[in-house]
Amino acid sequence: MQKVLAILLSGLLSIGSLGSFGFIYSNDLFFINHGASYSSDDLYRTAVNLTARYPEILTLEIIGRSIDMNPIYVLILTADIKETMEREDLNVYRKHYFVEAGTHAREIANPSIVIKQIEDFCKDYYDDDHIEEFSLSEILEDAVIHFVPLVNPDGYDLVTIGKSSVRTFMGMDALEGVDDTDYLKFKANLAGVDINRNYPLEYFDAKTGQWIRDFEKNTDSLYSPVPRGEFYPGPVSGSEPETRAIMRYVLRYDFRNYLSYHSRGNVIIASTDWFGQDYAARESELAMIASNVTGYDILESYDENGSGYFSDFAAAQTLKPTVTVETTTAELPTAQLYFAEAYKQTYLLPLYFVQEGERQGYFRYRLYVNGHYERDFDNPDYAYYHAGRMGGIITIGEGTPAFEQ
């Protein structure tokens, strides 16, 4: 009965004038055409309000705090969410997918894109005509989509508001240690660390048969040895609270693939080649899907002399493909003029990624720790390495893994 009332209420609320491409209703909680005016607090309040409007399918969890103590949060979308998220066998009950944005401070369009797509996905769950290409009521019976709209809230506010956005002594002290004061150009967090260079990297070198553990080896022009608005990787990998929050969360679930929003260039990046041919093939397939959906070109040549990217970490730990989508071709920070177009080009990507994850299914080598399923691999080198590191065992199987071994 509660769900029927929610559907009726959603239908009544959805009566309103259509926007420029057919899905901006008068009752919207978030307006993409005003995205550039939102602070990180505004985005967070919108996220909270979305969970209040759609409590059967959407929940919010704070997974960390930034240097300035702003929340780093995830919005989780699936059917019957309260019962689903309480299941002990959640990692195999439904497949999981990860979407993140807002790592780089000046790339301000992407947090708005993610918040808005969540709202439109929720609407389609109750009104299947809202998104013609997909039925969210069917998708969310089998998938759990995890969205982190704003990895770097401090940097986002520094770009959009300025130094006055810093509210804590800890935040101000961190910023005072950065000589660069051109805050409109910041990619970094308040400590002058580029979060997307702050992740650890480890991979198996098939030529030598050795495991390589690496961290920021890029010493060309795209590198800073000291805290700056861009290109400083930090003193050690995982030094930043924003990085650690994402690392912890990635390891909590058996994500089937990862979608990372960045700017700029209207290109797709999926050229990680450290993780074997099978991984590269899956990543290439996902990149082609993203290219077909968005019309963006795939960047065939990408300088990976550096390390410490989110894609490095996700691939090394889970061996699941990560695709980076670079929205807009405009100068940064992104002007409001470009938000709606970027949204229209990219908002369906998470649903296509779910579709591909369902097609791929599970892989043969299954990692169990303390008798519980953690994740699967298609590469035995990675499977047995992580089993040894985590004190687990590997079983070989087909189909959906059992939760307990």
mmCIF file of C-alpha atoms in Angstrom:
data_model
loop_
_atom_site.group_PDB
_atom_site.id
_atom_site.type_symbol
_atom_site.label_atom_id
_atom_site.label_comp_id
_atom_site.label_asym_id
_atom_site.label_seq_id
_atom_site.Cartn_x
_atom_site.Cartn_y
_atom_site.Cartn_z
ATOM 1 C CA MET A 1 0.000 0.000 0.000
ATOM 2 C CA GLN A 2 2.831 2.401 0.868
ATOM 3 C CA LYS A 3 4.454 1.883 -2.524
ATOM 4 C CA VAL A 4 1.141 2.435 -4.333
ATOM 5 C CA LEU A 5 0.672 5.745 -2.511
ATOM 6 C CA ALA A 6 4.231 6.756 -3.367
ATOM 7 C CA ILE A 7 3.619 6.002 -7.035
ATOM 8 C CA LEU A 8 0.396 8.007 -7.045
ATOM 9 C CA LEU A 9 2.081 10.898 -5.264
ATOM 10 C CA SER A 10 5.004 10.822 -7.694
ATOM 11 C CA GLY A 11 2.596 10.913 -10.627
ATOM 12 C CA LEU A 12 0.730 13.891 -9.219
ATOM 13 C CA LEU A 13 3.908 15.793 -8.454
ATOM 14 C CA SER A 14 5.294 15.150 -11.920
ATOM 15 C CA ILE A 15 2.675 17.306 -13.612
ATOM 16 C CA GLY A 16 4.493 20.419 -14.729
ATOM 17 C CA SER A 17 6.179 22.144 -17.597
ATOM 18 C CA LEU A 18 8.888 20.311 -19.496
ATOM 19 C CA GLY A 19 12.368 21.759 -19.822
ATOM 20 C CA SER A 20 14.711 22.077 -22.761
ATOM 21 C CA PHE A 21 15.095 18.350 -23.333
ATOM 22 C CA GLY A 22 11.980 16.901 -21.813
ATOM 23 C CA PHE A 23 12.684 15.995 -18.220
ATOM 24 C CA ILE A 24 12.821 19.133 -16.087
ATOM 25 C CA TYR A 25 9.581 19.206 -14.114
ATOM 26 C CA SER A 26 8.189 22.032 -12.001
ATOM 27 C CA ASN A 27 8.526 19.948 -8.833
ATOM 28 C CA ASP A 28 12.222 19.192 -9.313
ATOM 29 C CA LEU A 29 14.446 19.475 -6.284
ATOM 30 C CA PHE A 30 17.491 20.194 -8.420
ATOM 31 C CA PHE A 31 17.848 22.396 -11.492
ATOM 32 C CA ILE A 32 20.782 21.709 -13.769
ATOM 33 C CA ASN A 33 20.468 25.178 -15.281
ATOM 34 C CA HIS A 34 21.297 26.666 -11.873
ATOM 35 C CA GLY A 35 24.060 24.198 -11.017
ATOM 36 C CA ALA A 36 26.913 26.688 -11.002
ATOM 37 C CA SER A 37 25.232 28.642 -8.201
ATOM 38 C CA TYR A 38 25.073 25.703 -5.784
ATOM 39 C CA SER A 39 27.549 25.429 -2.911
ATOM 40 C CA SER A 40 28.617 22.055 -1.530
ATOM 41 C CA ASP A 41 26.096 22.645 1.290
ATOM 42 C CA ASP A 42 23.348 23.200 -1.300
ATOM 43 C CA LEU A 43 24.274 19.970 -3.064
ATOM 44 C CA TYR A 44 24.276 18.065 0.213
ATOM 45 C CA ARG A 45 20.882 19.463 1.270
ATOM 46 C CA THR A 46 19.483 18.510 -2.119
ATOM 47 C CA ALA A 47 20.823 14.981 -1.653
ATOM 48 C CA VAL A 48 19.156 14.749 1.766
ATOM 49 C CA ASN A 49 15.880 16.036 0.319
ATOM 50 C CA LEU A 50 16.012 13.497 -2.492
ATOM 51 C CA THR A 51 16.279 10.665 0.033
ATOM 52 C CA ALA A 52 13.282 12.096 1.875
ATOM 53 C CA ARG A 53 11.233 12.224 -1.327
ATOM 54 C CA TYR A 54 12.234 8.727 -2.495
ATOM 55 C CA PRO A 55 12.815 6.747 0.718
ATOM 56 C CA GLU A 56 11.911 3.377 -0.808
ATOM 57 C CA ILE A 57 14.761 3.456 -3.333
ATOM 58 C CA LEU A 58 17.335 6.004 -2.168
ATOM 59 C CA THR A 59 19.478 6.421 0.936
ATOM 60 C CA LEU A 60 22.439 8.581 1.919
ATOM 61 C CA GLU A 61 25.511 7.647 3.913
ATOM 62 C CA ILE A 62 28.350 9.910 5.018
ATOM 63 C CA ILE A 63 31.520 7.951 4.271
ATOM 64 C CA GLY A 64 34.095 10.517 5.375
ATOM 65 C CA ARG A 65 34.880 14.142 6.131
ATOM 66 C CA SER A 66 37.069 16.537 4.206
ATOM 67 C CA ILE A 67 39.865 18.603 5.744
ATOM 68 C CA ASP A 68 37.313 21.375 6.423
ATOM 69 C CA MET A 69 34.914 18.759 7.886
ATOM 70 C CA ASN A 70 32.473 18.837 4.993
ATOM 71 C CA PRO A 71 30.647 15.539 4.449
ATOM 72 C CA ILE A 72 31.786 13.162 1.741
ATOM 73 C CA TYR A 73 28.661 11.144 1.089
ATOM 74 C CA VAL A 74 27.268 8.412 -1.107
ATOM 75 C CA LEU A 75 23.730 8.156 -2.436
ATOM 76 C CA ILE A 76 22.692 4.529 -2.890
ATOM 77 C CA LEU A 77 19.906 3.657 -5.320
ATOM 78 C CA THR A 78 18.103 0.292 -5.426
ATOM 79 C CA ALA A 79 14.628 -1.167 -4.976
ATOM 80 C CA ASP A 80 13.316 -1.826 -1.442
ATOM 81 C CA ILE A 81 16.424 -0.124 -0.182
ATOM 82 C CA LYS A 82 16.018 -0.498 3.571
ATOM 83 C CA GLU A 83 15.537 -4.250 3.419
ATOM 84 C CA THR A 84 18.169 -4.638 0.697
ATOM 85 C CA MET A 85 20.922 -2.741 2.502
ATOM 86 C CA GLU A 86 20.362 -4.743 5.690
ATOM 87 C CA ARG A 87 20.996 -8.063 3.967
ATOM 88 C CA GLU A 88 24.124 -9.895 5.048
ATOM 89 C CA ASP A 89 24.518 -11.291 1.523
ATOM 90 C CA LEU A 90 24.263 -7.866 -0.133
ATOM 91 C CA ASN A 91 27.440 -8.391 -2.185
ATOM 92 C CA VAL A 92 25.832 -11.225 -4.152
ATOM 93 C CA TYR A 93 22.124 -10.429 -3.719
ATOM 94 C CA ARG A 94 22.437 -7.675 -6.328
ATOM 95 C CA LYS A 95 25.267 -6.390 -8.507
ATOM 96 C CA HIS A 96 26.909 -3.109 -7.505
ATOM 97 C CA TYR A 97 28.059 -0.132 -9.604
ATOM 98 C CA PHE A 98 30.061 2.956 -8.671
ATOM 99 C CA VAL A 99 29.758 6.521 -9.997
ATOM 100 C CA GLU A 100 31.898 9.404 -8.744
ATOM 101 C CA ALA A 101 32.470 13.066 -9.575
ATOM 102 C CA GLY A 102 33.898 16.249 -8.137
ATOM 103 C CA THR A 103 37.436 15.022 -7.489
ATOM 104 C CA HIS A 104 38.971 18.094 -9.110
ATOM 105 C CA ALA A 105 37.827 21.378 -7.618
ATOM 106 C CA ARG A 106 37.419 23.413 -10.790
ATOM 107 C CA GLU A 107 35.415 20.750 -12.653
ATOM 108 C CA ILE A 108 32.198 22.083 -11.179
ATOM 109 C CA ALA A 109 29.624 20.776 -13.696
ATOM 110 C CA ASN A 110 29.992 17.114 -12.783
ATOM 111 C CA PRO A 111 28.584 17.109 -9.215
ATOM 112 C CA SER A 112 25.453 18.743 -10.651
ATOM 113 C CA ILE A 113 25.266 16.100 -13.386
ATOM 114 C CA VAL A 114 25.364 13.291 -10.839
ATOM 115 C CA ILE A 115 22.804 14.847 -8.484
ATOM 116 C CA LYS A 116 20.445 15.507 -11.380
ATOM 117 C CA GLN A 117 20.769 12.014 -12.838
ATOM 118 C CA ILE A 118 19.894 10.536 -9.448
ATOM 119 C CA GLU A 119 16.709 12.614 -9.392
ATOM 120 C CA ASP A 120 15.760 11.572 -12.927
ATOM 121 C CA PHE A 121 16.468 7.908 -12.203
ATOM 122 C CA CYS A 122 14.217 8.112 -9.138
ATOM 123 C CA LYS A 123 11.462 9.695 -11.214
ATOM 124 C CA ASP A 124 11.642 6.945 -13.803
ATOM 125 C CA TYR A 125 11.251 4.300 -11.113
ATOM 126 C CA TYR A 126 7.736 5.635 -10.484
ATOM 127 C CA ASP A 127 7.029 6.846 -14.029
ATOM 128 C CA ASP A 128 8.539 4.538 -16.622
ATOM 129 C CA ASP A 129 7.931 7.059 -19.410
ATOM 130 C CA HIS A 130 10.322 9.533 -17.827
ATOM 131 C CA ILE A 131 13.383 7.869 -19.388
ATOM 132 C CA GLU A 132 12.461 6.152 -22.634
ATOM 133 C CA GLU A 133 15.569 3.990 -22.959
ATOM 134 C CA PHE A 134 15.395 2.199 -19.600
ATOM 135 C CA SER A 135 12.989 0.968 -16.957
ATOM 136 C CA LEU A 136 14.431 1.816 -13.543
ATOM 137 C CA SER A 137 11.804 -0.297 -11.781
ATOM 138 C CA GLU A 138 13.305 -3.327 -13.544
ATOM 139 C CA ILE A 139 16.957 -2.282 -13.287
ATOM 140 C CA LEU A 140 16.819 -1.607 -9.560
ATOM 141 C CA GLU A 141 15.486 -5.076 -8.810
ATOM 142 C CA ASP A 142 18.922 -6.421 -9.769
ATOM 143 C CA ALA A 143 21.351 -3.497 -9.379
ATOM 144 C CA VAL A 144 22.609 -1.204 -6.627
ATOM 145 C CA ILE A 145 24.090 2.051 -7.954
ATOM 146 C CA HIS A 146 26.364 3.980 -5.602
ATOM 147 C CA PHE A 147 26.873 7.684 -6.415
ATOM 148 C CA VAL A 148 29.515 9.918 -4.820
ATOM 149 C CA PRO A 149 28.626 13.319 -6.320
ATOM 150 C CA LEU A 150 31.367 15.407 -4.717
ATOM 151 C CA VAL A 151 34.652 13.833 -3.629
ATOM 152 C CA ASN A 152 36.332 17.199 -2.980
ATOM 153 C CA PRO A 153 33.767 19.547 -1.356
ATOM 154 C CA ASP A 154 36.389 21.919 0.067
ATOM 155 C CA GLY A 155 38.013 22.465 -3.308
ATOM 156 C CA TYR A 156 34.640 22.869 -5.008
ATOM 157 C CA ASP A 157 33.680 25.644 -2.575
ATOM 158 C CA LEU A 158 37.097 27.261 -2.870
ATOM 159 C CA VAL A 159 36.539 27.601 -6.618
ATOM 160 C CA THR A 160 32.880 28.628 -6.523
ATOM 161 C CA ILE A 161 32.885 30.811 -3.379
ATOM 162 C CA GLY A 162 36.492 31.634 -2.562
ATOM 163 C CA LYS A 163 38.650 31.588 0.556
ATOM 164 C CA SER A 164 35.712 32.718 2.710
ATOM 165 C CA SER A 165 34.214 29.233 2.274
ATOM 166 C CA VAL A 166 36.830 27.747 4.625
ATOM 167 C CA ARG A 167 35.207 27.364 8.047
ATOM 168 C CA THR A 168 37.594 25.489 10.345
ATOM 169 C CA PHE A 169 41.011 26.240 11.774
ATOM 170 C CA MET A 170 42.220 22.962 10.300
ATOM 171 C CA GLY A 171 40.998 23.933 6.856
ATOM 172 C CA MET A 172 42.523 27.403 7.022
ATOM 173 C CA ASP A 173 45.825 26.034 8.287
ATOM 174 C CA ALA A 174 45.959 23.583 5.373
ATOM 175 C CA LEU A 175 45.237 26.300 2.829
ATOM 176 C CA GLU A 176 47.828 28.646 4.317
ATOM 177 C CA GLY A 177 50.440 25.983 3.531
ATOM 178 C CA VAL A 178 49.733 26.349 -0.205
ATOM 179 C CA ASP A 179 51.494 29.234 -1.951
ATOM 180 C CA ASP A 180 49.176 29.103 -4.955
ATOM 181 C CA THR A 181 46.278 31.538 -4.408
ATOM 182 C CA ASP A 182 44.650 31.426 -7.837
ATOM 183 C CA TYR A 183 41.640 29.626 -6.373
ATOM 184 C CA LEU A 184 39.577 29.644 -9.563
ATOM 185 C CA LYS A 185 42.183 27.344 -11.123
ATOM 186 C CA PHE A 186 42.384 24.857 -8.228
ATOM 187 C CA LYS A 187 42.162 21.146 -8.912
ATOM 188 C CA ALA A 188 43.435 20.218 -5.463
ATOM 189 C CA ASN A 189 41.973 20.003 -1.971
ATOM 190 C CA LEU A 190 42.736 22.606 0.722
ATOM 191 C CA ALA A 191 46.139 21.048 1.397
ATOM 192 C CA GLY A 192 47.131 21.563 -2.225
ATOM 193 C CA VAL A 193 46.974 17.829 -2.995
ATOM 194 C CA ASP A 194 45.561 16.631 -6.301
ATOM 195 C CA ILE A 195 43.361 13.819 -5.010
ATOM 196 C CA ASN A 196 43.442 11.982 -8.320
ATOM 197 C CA ARG A 197 47.205 11.545 -7.938
ATOM 198 C CA ASN A 198 47.013 10.502 -4.290
ATOM 199 C CA TYR A 199 45.921 6.871 -4.701
ATOM 200 C CA PRO A 200 48.293 3.914 -4.325
ATOM 201 C CA LEU A 201 49.045 1.689 -7.292
ATOM 202 C CA GLU A 202 50.014 -1.978 -7.332
ATOM 203 C CA TYR A 203 49.958 -4.297 -10.317
ATOM 204 C CA PHE A 204 51.359 -7.578 -11.544
ATOM 205 C CA ASP A 205 54.113 -7.287 -14.131
ATOM 206 C CA ALA A 206 53.631 -10.352 -16.325
ATOM 207 C CA LYS A 207 57.063 -9.894 -17.920
ATOM 208 C CA THR A 208 58.966 -10.106 -14.647
ATOM 209 C CA GLY A 209 56.465 -12.106 -12.614
ATOM 210 C CA GLN A 210 56.747 -9.458 -9.893
ATOM 211 C CA TRP A 211 54.240 -7.240 -8.115
ATOM 212 C CA ILE A 212 54.951 -3.559 -8.640
ATOM 213 C CA ARG A 213 53.980 -1.018 -6.015
ATOM 214 C CA ASP A 214 54.244 2.482 -7.357
ATOM 215 C CA PHE A 215 53.276 6.011 -6.467
ATOM 216 C CA GLU A 216 53.530 9.186 -8.533
ATOM 217 C CA LYS A 217 56.536 8.806 -10.763
ATOM 218 C CA ASN A 218 55.600 11.592 -13.177
ATOM 219 C CA THR A 219 58.240 14.312 -13.112
ATOM 220 C CA ASP A 220 57.333 16.172 -16.300
ATOM 221 C CA SER A 221 55.433 19.466 -16.509
ATOM 222 C CA LEU A 222 52.300 17.844 -15.038
ATOM 223 C CA TYR A 223 53.905 17.404 -11.657
ATOM 224 C CA SER A 224 54.529 19.567 -8.629
ATOM 225 C CA PRO A 225 56.915 18.571 -5.827
ATOM 226 C CA VAL A 226 55.162 20.924 -3.382
ATOM 227 C CA PRO A 227 51.517 21.665 -2.491
ATOM 228 C CA ARG A 228 49.870 23.586 -5.329
ATOM 229 C CA GLY A 229 46.507 24.162 -6.914
ATOM 230 C CA GLU A 230 47.231 21.233 -9.232
ATOM 231 C CA PHE A 231 49.563 18.281 -9.869
ATOM 232 C CA TYR A 232 50.951 17.718 -6.344
ATOM 233 C CA PRO A 233 50.377 14.024 -5.433
ATOM 234 C CA GLY A 234 50.791 14.473 -1.693
ATOM 235 C CA PRO A 235 53.565 13.337 0.662
ATOM 236 C CA VAL A 236 52.505 9.663 0.467
ATOM 237 C CA SER A 237 49.718 7.736 -1.222
ATOM 238 C CA GLY A 238 46.402 7.906 0.581
ATOM 239 C CA SER A 239 47.490 10.858 2.684
ATOM 240 C CA GLU A 240 44.248 12.816 2.223
ATOM 241 C CA PRO A 241 40.931 12.204 4.030
ATOM 242 C CA GLU A 242 39.053 12.488 0.734
ATOM 243 C CA THR A 243 41.224 9.789 -0.846
ATOM 244 C CA ARG A 244 40.898 7.477 2.129
ATOM 245 C CA ALA A 245 37.106 7.789 2.167
ATOM 246 C CA ILE A 246 36.886 6.609 -1.438
ATOM 247 C CA MET A 247 39.451 3.839 -0.922
ATOM 248 C CA ARG A 248 37.510 2.426 2.023
ATOM 249 C CA TYR A 249 34.245 2.540 0.150
ATOM 250 C CA VAL A 250 35.564 0.872 -2.991
ATOM 251 C CA LEU A 251 36.685 -2.082 -0.873
ATOM 252 C CA ARG A 252 33.331 -2.483 0.880
ATOM 253 C CA TYR A 253 31.418 -3.739 -2.154
ATOM 254 C CA ASP A 254 31.940 -5.977 -5.145
ATOM 255 C CA PHE A 255 31.583 -3.251 -7.770
ATOM 256 C CA ARG A 256 31.226 -4.534 -11.330
ATOM 257 C CA ASN A 257 32.540 -1.355 -12.956
ATOM 258 C CA TYR A 258 33.340 2.279 -12.202
ATOM 259 C CA LEU A 259 32.326 5.533 -13.889
ATOM 260 C CA SER A 260 34.397 8.623 -13.092
ATOM 261 C CA TYR A 261 33.272 12.077 -14.224
ATOM 262 C CA HIS A 262 35.954 14.675 -14.959
ATOM 263 C CA SER A 263 36.353 17.712 -17.237
ATOM 264 C CA ARG A 264 37.340 18.625 -19.914
ATOM 265 C CA GLY A 265 37.591 17.638 -23.587
ATOM 266 C CA ASN A 266 34.446 15.636 -24.453
ATOM 267 C CA VAL A 267 36.571 12.488 -24.495
ATOM 268 C CA ILE A 268 36.548 9.037 -22.950
ATOM 269 C CA ILE A 269 39.678 7.786 -21.163
ATOM 270 C CA ALA A 270 40.149 4.061 -20.636
ATOM 271 C CA SER A 271 43.754 3.292 -21.441
ATOM 272 C CA THR A 272 44.998 1.573 -18.316
ATOM 273 C CA ASP A 273 47.281 -1.195 -19.584
ATOM 274 C CA TRP A 274 48.956 -2.437 -16.415
ATOM 275 C CA PHE A 275 46.327 -5.038 -15.570
ATOM 276 C CA GLY A 276 46.443 -7.571 -18.385
ATOM 277 C CA GLN A 277 44.847 -8.091 -21.766
ATOM 278 C CA ASP A 278 41.521 -9.401 -20.478
ATOM 279 C CA TYR A 279 41.095 -6.364 -18.253
ATOM 280 C CA ALA A 280 42.066 -4.037 -21.114
ATOM 281 C CA ALA A 281 39.502 -5.701 -23.388
ATOM 282 C CA ARG A 282 36.672 -5.226 -20.858
ATOM 283 C CA GLU A 283 37.683 -1.646 -20.254
ATOM 284 C CA SER A 284 37.796 -1.017 -24.012
ATOM 285 C CA GLU A 285 34.288 -2.447 -24.411
ATOM 286 C CA LEU A 286 32.977 -0.166 -21.678
ATOM 287 C CA ALA A 287 34.733 2.833 -23.222
ATOM 288 C CA MET A 288 33.141 2.071 -26.584
ATOM 289 C CA ILE A 289 29.714 1.990 -24.948
ATOM 290 C CA ALA A 290 30.413 5.360 -23.319
ATOM 291 C CA SER A 291 31.568 6.777 -26.636
ATOM 292 C CA ASN A 292 28.474 5.548 -28.468
ATOM 293 C CA VAL A 293 26.172 7.015 -25.816
ATOM 294 C CA THR A 294 27.852 10.418 -25.521
ATOM 295 C CA GLY A 295 29.302 10.958 -28.972
ATOM 296 C CA TYR A 296 32.670 11.626 -27.316
ATOM 297 C CA ASP A 297 35.864 10.303 -28.858
ATOM 298 C CA ILE A 298 37.953 7.703 -27.068
ATOM 299 C CA LEU A 299 41.342 9.117 -26.231
ATOM 300 C CA GLU A 300 43.622 6.542 -27.836
ATOM 301 C CA SER A 301 46.886 7.893 -26.461
ATOM 302 C CA TYR A 302 47.123 8.898 -22.818
ATOM 303 C CA ASP A 303 50.256 9.678 -20.827
ATOM 304 C CA GLU A 304 50.379 7.197 -17.955
ATOM 305 C CA ASN A 305 53.904 7.964 -16.823
ATOM 306 C CA GLY A 306 52.280 9.082 -13.616
ATOM 307 C CA SER A 307 50.434 6.938 -11.131
ATOM 308 C CA GLY A 308 48.078 7.381 -8.239
ATOM 309 C CA TYR A 309 44.850 7.828 -10.190
ATOM 310 C CA PHE A 310 41.501 6.548 -8.912
ATOM 311 C CA SER A 311 41.357 4.190 -11.882
ATOM 312 C CA ASP A 312 44.711 2.686 -10.836
ATOM 313 C CA PHE A 313 43.476 1.929 -7.356
ATOM 314 C CA ALA A 314 40.090 0.528 -8.384
ATOM 315 C CA ALA A 315 41.602 -1.706 -11.052
ATOM 316 C CA ALA A 316 44.454 -2.967 -8.877
ATOM 317 C CA GLN A 317 42.162 -3.871 -5.992
ATOM 318 C CA THR A 318 39.163 -5.262 -7.870
ATOM 319 C CA LEU A 319 40.251 -5.834 -11.494
ATOM 320 C CA LYS A 320 37.014 -4.223 -12.696
ATOM 321 C CA PRO A 321 37.012 -1.665 -15.533
ATOM 322 C CA THR A 322 37.085 2.047 -14.823
ATOM 323 C CA VAL A 323 36.107 4.586 -17.456
ATOM 324 C CA THR A 324 36.713 8.317 -17.123
ATOM 325 C CA VAL A 325 34.353 10.645 -18.958
ATOM 326 C CA GLU A 326 35.699 14.149 -19.584
ATOM 327 C CA THR A 327 32.695 16.460 -19.999
ATOM 328 C CA THR A 328 32.614 19.821 -21.848
ATOM 329 C CA THR A 329 35.287 21.547 -23.879
ATOM 330 C CA ALA A 330 34.922 24.851 -22.048
ATOM 331 C CA GLU A 331 37.520 26.611 -19.942
ATOM 332 C CA LEU A 332 37.483 25.737 -16.248
ATOM 333 C CA PRO A 333 35.750 26.356 -13.941
ATOM 334 C CA THR A 334 32.866 25.325 -16.167
ATOM 335 C CA ALA A 335 30.430 28.114 -17.010
ATOM 336 C CA GLN A 336 26.727 27.504 -16.386
ATOM 337 C CA LEU A 337 26.122 27.706 -20.130
ATOM 338 C CA TYR A 338 27.586 24.196 -20.596
ATOM 339 C CA PHE A 339 25.908 22.270 -17.768
ATOM 340 C CA ALA A 340 22.688 21.247 -19.525
ATOM 341 C CA GLU A 341 24.390 20.047 -22.683
ATOM 342 C CA ALA A 342 26.900 17.965 -20.712
ATOM 343 C CA TYR A 343 24.045 16.476 -18.721
ATOM 344 C CA LYS A 344 22.080 15.543 -21.803
ATOM 345 C CA GLN A 345 25.143 13.847 -23.302
ATOM 346 C CA THR A 346 26.110 11.794 -20.241
ATOM 347 C CA TYR A 347 23.226 11.264 -17.821
ATOM 348 C CA LEU A 348 22.325 7.769 -19.066
ATOM 349 C CA LEU A 349 25.852 6.387 -18.721
ATOM 350 C CA PRO A 350 25.335 4.683 -15.334
ATOM 351 C CA LEU A 351 22.413 2.730 -16.775
ATOM 352 C CA TYR A 352 24.429 1.567 -19.765
ATOM 353 C CA PHE A 353 27.220 0.570 -17.382
ATOM 354 C CA VAL A 354 24.716 -1.491 -15.388
ATOM 355 C CA GLN A 355 23.579 -3.119 -18.605
ATOM 356 C CA GLU A 356 27.164 -4.057 -19.469
ATOM 357 C CA GLY A 357 27.827 -5.346 -15.956
ATOM 358 C CA GLU A 358 24.807 -7.626 -16.232
ATOM 359 C CA ARG A 359 26.073 -8.900 -19.570
ATOM 360 C CA GLN A 360 29.562 -9.616 -18.229
ATOM 361 C CA GLY A 361 28.328 -11.447 -15.135
ATOM 362 C CA TYR A 362 30.695 -12.916 -12.551
ATOM 363 C CA PHE A 363 34.208 -14.261 -13.054
ATOM 364 C CA ARG A 364 35.712 -17.636 -12.157
ATOM 365 C CA TYR A 365 38.088 -16.854 -9.308
ATOM 366 C CA ARG A 366 36.139 -15.956 -6.147
ATOM 367 C CA LEU A 367 37.778 -14.506 -3.054
ATOM 368 C CA TYR A 368 36.392 -15.482 0.352
ATOM 369 C CA VAL A 369 37.606 -13.951 3.607
ATOM 370 C CA ASN A 370 36.437 -15.455 6.896
ATOM 371 C CA GLY A 371 34.032 -17.569 4.894
ATOM 372 C CA HIS A 372 32.282 -14.619 3.250
ATOM 373 C CA TYR A 373 32.439 -13.620 -0.414
ATOM 374 C CA GLU A 374 34.461 -10.467 -1.107
ATOM 375 C CA ARG A 375 34.901 -10.162 -4.898
ATOM 376 C CA ASP A 376 35.787 -12.079 -8.028
ATOM 377 C CA PHE A 377 38.635 -11.942 -10.550
ATOM 378 C CA ASP A 378 39.230 -13.259 -14.039
ATOM 379 C CA ASN A 379 42.999 -13.338 -13.467
ATOM 380 C CA PRO A 380 44.479 -15.952 -11.093
ATOM 381 C CA ASP A 381 47.570 -13.822 -10.349
ATOM 382 C CA TYR A 382 45.393 -11.064 -8.915
ATOM 383 C CA ALA A 383 43.035 -13.504 -7.218
ATOM 384 C CA TYR A 384 45.703 -15.405 -5.291
ATOM 385 C CA TYR A 385 47.697 -12.267 -4.517
ATOM 386 C CA HIS A 386 44.716 -10.593 -2.849
ATOM 387 C CA ALA A 387 43.751 -13.819 -1.106
ATOM 388 C CA GLY A 388 47.206 -14.002 0.439
ATOM 389 C CA ARG A 389 47.209 -10.354 1.377
ATOM 390 C CA MET A 390 43.751 -10.516 2.978
ATOM 391 C CA GLY A 391 44.068 -13.945 4.591
ATOM 392 C CA GLY A 392 41.393 -15.432 2.340
ATOM 393 C CA ILE A 393 40.938 -18.351 -0.024
ATOM 394 C CA ILE A 394 40.087 -18.634 -3.714
ATOM 395 C CA THR A 395 37.391 -20.912 -5.075
ATOM 396 C CA ILE A 396 36.662 -21.471 -8.757
ATOM 397 C CA GLY A 397 33.085 -21.433 -9.953
ATOM 398 C CA GLU A 398 30.486 -20.267 -12.445
ATOM 399 C CA GLY A 399 27.343 -18.182 -12.137
ATOM 400 C CA THR A 400 26.452 -16.098 -9.091
ATOM 401 C CA PRO A 401 28.848 -16.779 -6.191
ATOM 402 C CA ALA A 402 27.516 -18.184 -2.962
ATOM 403 C CA PHE A 403 27.755 -15.680 -0.126
ATOM 404 C CA GLU A 404 29.244 -18.158 2.354
ATOM 405 C CA GLN A 405 31.926 -20.757 1.631
#
